[in-house]
mmCIF file of C-alpha atoms in Angstrom:
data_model
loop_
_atom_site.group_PDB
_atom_site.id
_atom_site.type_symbol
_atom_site.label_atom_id
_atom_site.label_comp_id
_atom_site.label_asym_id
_atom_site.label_seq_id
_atom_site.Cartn_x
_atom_site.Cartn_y
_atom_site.Cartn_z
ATOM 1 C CA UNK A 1 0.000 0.000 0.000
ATOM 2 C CA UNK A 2 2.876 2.324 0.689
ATOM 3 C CA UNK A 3 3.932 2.164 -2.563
ATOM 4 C CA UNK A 4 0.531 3.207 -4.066
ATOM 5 C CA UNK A 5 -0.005 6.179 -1.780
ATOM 6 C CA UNK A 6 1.976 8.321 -4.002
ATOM 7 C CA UNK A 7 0.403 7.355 -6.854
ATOM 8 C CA UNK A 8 -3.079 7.841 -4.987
ATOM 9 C CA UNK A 9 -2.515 11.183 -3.843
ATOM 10 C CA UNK A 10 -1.106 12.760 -7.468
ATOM 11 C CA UNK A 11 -4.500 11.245 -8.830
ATOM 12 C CA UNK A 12 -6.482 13.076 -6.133
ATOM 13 C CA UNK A 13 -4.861 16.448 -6.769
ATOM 14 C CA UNK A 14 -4.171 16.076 -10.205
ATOM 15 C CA UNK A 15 -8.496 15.573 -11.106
ATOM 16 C CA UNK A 16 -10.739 17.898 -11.964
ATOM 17 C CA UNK A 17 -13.305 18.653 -9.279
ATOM 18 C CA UNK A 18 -16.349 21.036 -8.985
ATOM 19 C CA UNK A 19 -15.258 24.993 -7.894
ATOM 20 C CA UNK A 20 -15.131 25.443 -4.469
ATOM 21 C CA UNK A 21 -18.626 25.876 -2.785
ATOM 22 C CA UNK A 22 -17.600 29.962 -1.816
ATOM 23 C CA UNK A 23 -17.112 30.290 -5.683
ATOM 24 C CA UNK A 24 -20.305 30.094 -7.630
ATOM 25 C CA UNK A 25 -20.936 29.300 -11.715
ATOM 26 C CA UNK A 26 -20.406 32.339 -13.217
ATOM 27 C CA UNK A 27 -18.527 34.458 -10.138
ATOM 28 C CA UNK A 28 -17.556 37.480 -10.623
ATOM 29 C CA UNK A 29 -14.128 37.786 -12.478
ATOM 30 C CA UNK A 30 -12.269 41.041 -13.169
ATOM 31 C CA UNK A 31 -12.784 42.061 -17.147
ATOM 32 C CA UNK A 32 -15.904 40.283 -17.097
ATOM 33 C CA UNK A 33 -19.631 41.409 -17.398
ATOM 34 C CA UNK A 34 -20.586 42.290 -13.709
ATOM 35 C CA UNK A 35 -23.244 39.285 -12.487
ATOM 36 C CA UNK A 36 -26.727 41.451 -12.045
ATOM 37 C CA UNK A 37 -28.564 41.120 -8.568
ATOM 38 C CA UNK A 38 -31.579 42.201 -7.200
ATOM 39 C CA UNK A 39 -31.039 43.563 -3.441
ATOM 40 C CA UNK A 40 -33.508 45.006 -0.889
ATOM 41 C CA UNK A 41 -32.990 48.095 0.992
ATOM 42 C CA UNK A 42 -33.350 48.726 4.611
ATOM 43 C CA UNK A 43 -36.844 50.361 3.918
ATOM 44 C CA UNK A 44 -37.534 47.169 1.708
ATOM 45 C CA UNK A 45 -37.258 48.485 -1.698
ATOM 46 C CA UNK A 46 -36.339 45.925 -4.758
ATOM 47 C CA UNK A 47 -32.875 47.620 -6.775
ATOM 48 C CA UNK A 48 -31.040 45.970 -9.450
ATOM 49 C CA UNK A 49 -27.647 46.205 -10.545
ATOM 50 C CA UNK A 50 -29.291 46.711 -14.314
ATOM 51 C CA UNK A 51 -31.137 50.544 -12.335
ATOM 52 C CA UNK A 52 -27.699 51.448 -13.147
ATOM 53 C CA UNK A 53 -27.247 50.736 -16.319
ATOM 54 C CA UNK A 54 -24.656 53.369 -17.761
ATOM 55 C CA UNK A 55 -23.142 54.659 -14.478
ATOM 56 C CA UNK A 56 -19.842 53.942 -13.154
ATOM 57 C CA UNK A 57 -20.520 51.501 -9.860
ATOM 58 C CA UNK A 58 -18.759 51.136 -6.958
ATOM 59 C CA UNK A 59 -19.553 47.687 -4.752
ATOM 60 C CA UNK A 60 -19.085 48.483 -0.814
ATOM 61 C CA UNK A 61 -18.932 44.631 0.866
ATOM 62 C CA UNK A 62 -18.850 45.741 4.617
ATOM 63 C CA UNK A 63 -20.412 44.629 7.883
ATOM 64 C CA UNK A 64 -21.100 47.329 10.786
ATOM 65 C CA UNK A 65 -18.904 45.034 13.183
ATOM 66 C CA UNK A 66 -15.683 45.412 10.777
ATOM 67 C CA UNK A 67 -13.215 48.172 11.722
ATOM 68 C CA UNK A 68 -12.040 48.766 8.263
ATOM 69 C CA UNK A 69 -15.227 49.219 6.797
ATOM 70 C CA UNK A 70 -16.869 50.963 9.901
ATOM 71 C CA UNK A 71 -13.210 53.527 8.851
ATOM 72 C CA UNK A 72 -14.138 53.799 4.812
ATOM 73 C CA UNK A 73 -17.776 54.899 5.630
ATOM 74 C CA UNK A 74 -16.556 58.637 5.743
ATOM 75 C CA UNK A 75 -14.104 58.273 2.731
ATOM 76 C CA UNK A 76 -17.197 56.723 0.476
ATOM 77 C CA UNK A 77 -19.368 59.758 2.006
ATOM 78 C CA UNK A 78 -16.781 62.211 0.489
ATOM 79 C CA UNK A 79 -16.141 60.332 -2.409
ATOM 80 C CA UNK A 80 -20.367 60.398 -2.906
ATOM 81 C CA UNK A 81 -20.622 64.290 -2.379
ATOM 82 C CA UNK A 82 -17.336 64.700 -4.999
ATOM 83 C CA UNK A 83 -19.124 62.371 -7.616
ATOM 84 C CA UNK A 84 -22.335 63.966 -7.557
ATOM 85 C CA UNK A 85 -24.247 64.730 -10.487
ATOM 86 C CA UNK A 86 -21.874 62.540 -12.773
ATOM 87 C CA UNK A 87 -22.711 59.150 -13.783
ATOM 88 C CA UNK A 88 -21.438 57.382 -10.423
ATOM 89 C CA UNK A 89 -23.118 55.458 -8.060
ATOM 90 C CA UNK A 90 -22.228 53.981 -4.782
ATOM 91 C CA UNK A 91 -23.795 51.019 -3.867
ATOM 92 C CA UNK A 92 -23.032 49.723 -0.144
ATOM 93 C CA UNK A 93 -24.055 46.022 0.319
ATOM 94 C CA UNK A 94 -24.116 45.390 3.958
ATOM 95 C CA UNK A 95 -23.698 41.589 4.844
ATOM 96 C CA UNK A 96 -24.775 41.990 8.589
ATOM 97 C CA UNK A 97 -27.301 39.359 9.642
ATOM 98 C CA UNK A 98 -30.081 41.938 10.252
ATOM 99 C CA UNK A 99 -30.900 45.802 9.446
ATOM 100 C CA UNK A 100 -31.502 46.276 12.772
ATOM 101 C CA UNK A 101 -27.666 46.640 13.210
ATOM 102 C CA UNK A 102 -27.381 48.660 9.719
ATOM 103 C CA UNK A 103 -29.827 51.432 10.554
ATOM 104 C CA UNK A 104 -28.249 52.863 13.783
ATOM 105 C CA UNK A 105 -24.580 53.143 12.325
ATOM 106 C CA UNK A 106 -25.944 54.659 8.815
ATOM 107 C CA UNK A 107 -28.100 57.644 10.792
ATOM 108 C CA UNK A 108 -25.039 57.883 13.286
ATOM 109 C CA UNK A 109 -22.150 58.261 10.245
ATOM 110 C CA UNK A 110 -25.069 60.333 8.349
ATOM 111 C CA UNK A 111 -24.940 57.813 5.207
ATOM 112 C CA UNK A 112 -26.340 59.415 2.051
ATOM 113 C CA UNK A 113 -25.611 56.378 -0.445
ATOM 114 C CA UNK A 114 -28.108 53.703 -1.350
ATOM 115 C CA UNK A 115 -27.291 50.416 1.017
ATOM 116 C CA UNK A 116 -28.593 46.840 0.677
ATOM 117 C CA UNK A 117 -28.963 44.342 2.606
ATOM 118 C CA UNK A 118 -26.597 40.963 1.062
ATOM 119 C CA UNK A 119 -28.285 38.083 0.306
ATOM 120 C CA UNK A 120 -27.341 34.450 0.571
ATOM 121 C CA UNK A 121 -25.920 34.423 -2.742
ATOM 122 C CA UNK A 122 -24.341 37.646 -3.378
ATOM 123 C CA UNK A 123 -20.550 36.978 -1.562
ATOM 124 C CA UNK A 124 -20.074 34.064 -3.292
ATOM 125 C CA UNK A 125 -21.507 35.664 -6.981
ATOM 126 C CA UNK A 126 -19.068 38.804 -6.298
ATOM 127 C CA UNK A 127 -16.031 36.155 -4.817
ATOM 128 C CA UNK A 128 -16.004 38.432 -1.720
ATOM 129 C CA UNK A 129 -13.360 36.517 0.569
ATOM 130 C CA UNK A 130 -12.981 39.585 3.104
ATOM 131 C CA UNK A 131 -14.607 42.575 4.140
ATOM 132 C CA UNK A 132 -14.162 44.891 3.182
ATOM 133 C CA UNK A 133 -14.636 44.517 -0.766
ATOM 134 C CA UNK A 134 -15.043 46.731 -2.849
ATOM 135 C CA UNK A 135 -15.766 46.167 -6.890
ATOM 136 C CA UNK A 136 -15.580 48.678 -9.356
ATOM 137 C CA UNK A 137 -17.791 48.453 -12.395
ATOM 138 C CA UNK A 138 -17.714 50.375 -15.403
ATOM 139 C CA UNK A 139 -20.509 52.026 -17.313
ATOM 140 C CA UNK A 140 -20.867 49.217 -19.644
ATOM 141 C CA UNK A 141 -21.489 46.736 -16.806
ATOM 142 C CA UNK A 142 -18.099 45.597 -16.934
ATOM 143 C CA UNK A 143 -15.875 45.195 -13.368
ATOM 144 C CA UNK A 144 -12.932 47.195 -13.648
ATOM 145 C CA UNK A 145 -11.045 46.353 -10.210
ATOM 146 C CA UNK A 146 -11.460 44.795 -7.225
ATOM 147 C CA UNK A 147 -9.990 45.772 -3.716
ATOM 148 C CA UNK A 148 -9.936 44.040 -0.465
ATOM 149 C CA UNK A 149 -9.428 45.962 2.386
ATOM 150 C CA UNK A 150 -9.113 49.735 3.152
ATOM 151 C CA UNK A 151 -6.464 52.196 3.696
ATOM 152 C CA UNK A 152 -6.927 55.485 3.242
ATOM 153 C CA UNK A 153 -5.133 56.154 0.505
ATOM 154 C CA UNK A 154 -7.779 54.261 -1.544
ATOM 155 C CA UNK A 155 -10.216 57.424 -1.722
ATOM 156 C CA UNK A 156 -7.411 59.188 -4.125
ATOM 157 C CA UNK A 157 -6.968 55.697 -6.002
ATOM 158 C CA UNK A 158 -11.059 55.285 -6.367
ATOM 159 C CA UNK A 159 -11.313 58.818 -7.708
ATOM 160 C CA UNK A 160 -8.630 58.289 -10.508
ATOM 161 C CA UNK A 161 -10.257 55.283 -11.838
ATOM 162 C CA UNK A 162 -13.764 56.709 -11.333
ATOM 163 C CA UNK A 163 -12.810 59.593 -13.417
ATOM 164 C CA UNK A 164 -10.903 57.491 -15.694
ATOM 165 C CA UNK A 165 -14.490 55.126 -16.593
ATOM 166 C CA UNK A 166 -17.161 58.064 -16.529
ATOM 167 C CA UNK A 167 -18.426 58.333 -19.959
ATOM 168 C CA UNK A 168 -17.866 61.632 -21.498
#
């Protein structure tokens, strides 16, 4: 048997299995078409990805109990008030268990951006392996880049590409 073991375990690595169970059929992949979603808001309104058809798109992954997302809040709030009236949206996508831990920490940081409540599906769709994510979609529905994390240096970053994909 000893001798086979070798031989067993390059046959288990070496085959083809499904994707992991985190990575869904057709995930989210940079370059590619951005997977649409429908999301409900905390006051239990339907939006799609597809309202935005068009606009520039910024995904915010983030839960209220994560320190580096609970510290981008006031970066996307600046980065909202900069963008507006161009062809930018923010979308936040909180993956909190309930929005009755959402609503007190939006009114408190004085959130003006649409946020959603996350679904069962939508971390694995958008690959999201850490909060926070963020994933940047271009006007054509395609996503641009992906970040993981936050530092604050990221606002400056965001705004060059966001400027870079607005339509003219």
């Amino acid at each position: 048997m000893k001798r086979f073991a070798p031989l067993l375990a390059l046959f288990l690595f070496s085959c083809g299995g499904n994707p992991p169970e985190n990575e869904a059929a057709g995930a989210a992949r940079l370059g590619q078409a951005a997977p649409g979603f429908s999301l409900r808001s905390l006051d239990e309104k339907s939006h799609r990805l597809s309202d935005f058809k068009g606009k520039v798109v910024l995904l915010d992954f983030w839960a209220t109990w994560c320190p580096p997302c609970r510290a981008s809040t006031p970066a996307l709030g600046r980065l909202h008030r900069k963008m507006a009236g161009k062809d930018f949206a923010i979308l936040s996508i909180s993956v909190d268990d309930a929005a009755a831990a959402v609503r007190p920490f939006l009114e408190k940081e004085k959130v003006e951006y649409l946020t959603l409540m996350a679904d069962s599906d939508i971390q694995s769709v958008y690959r999201v392996r850490a909060i926070p994510t963020f994933v940047l979609i271009d006007a054509r529905g395609f996503i641009a880049k992906i970040y993981q994390g936050f530092a604050p240096e990221m606002e400056v970053e965001w705004e060059k590409q966001i400027n870079r994909l607005l339509p003219n």
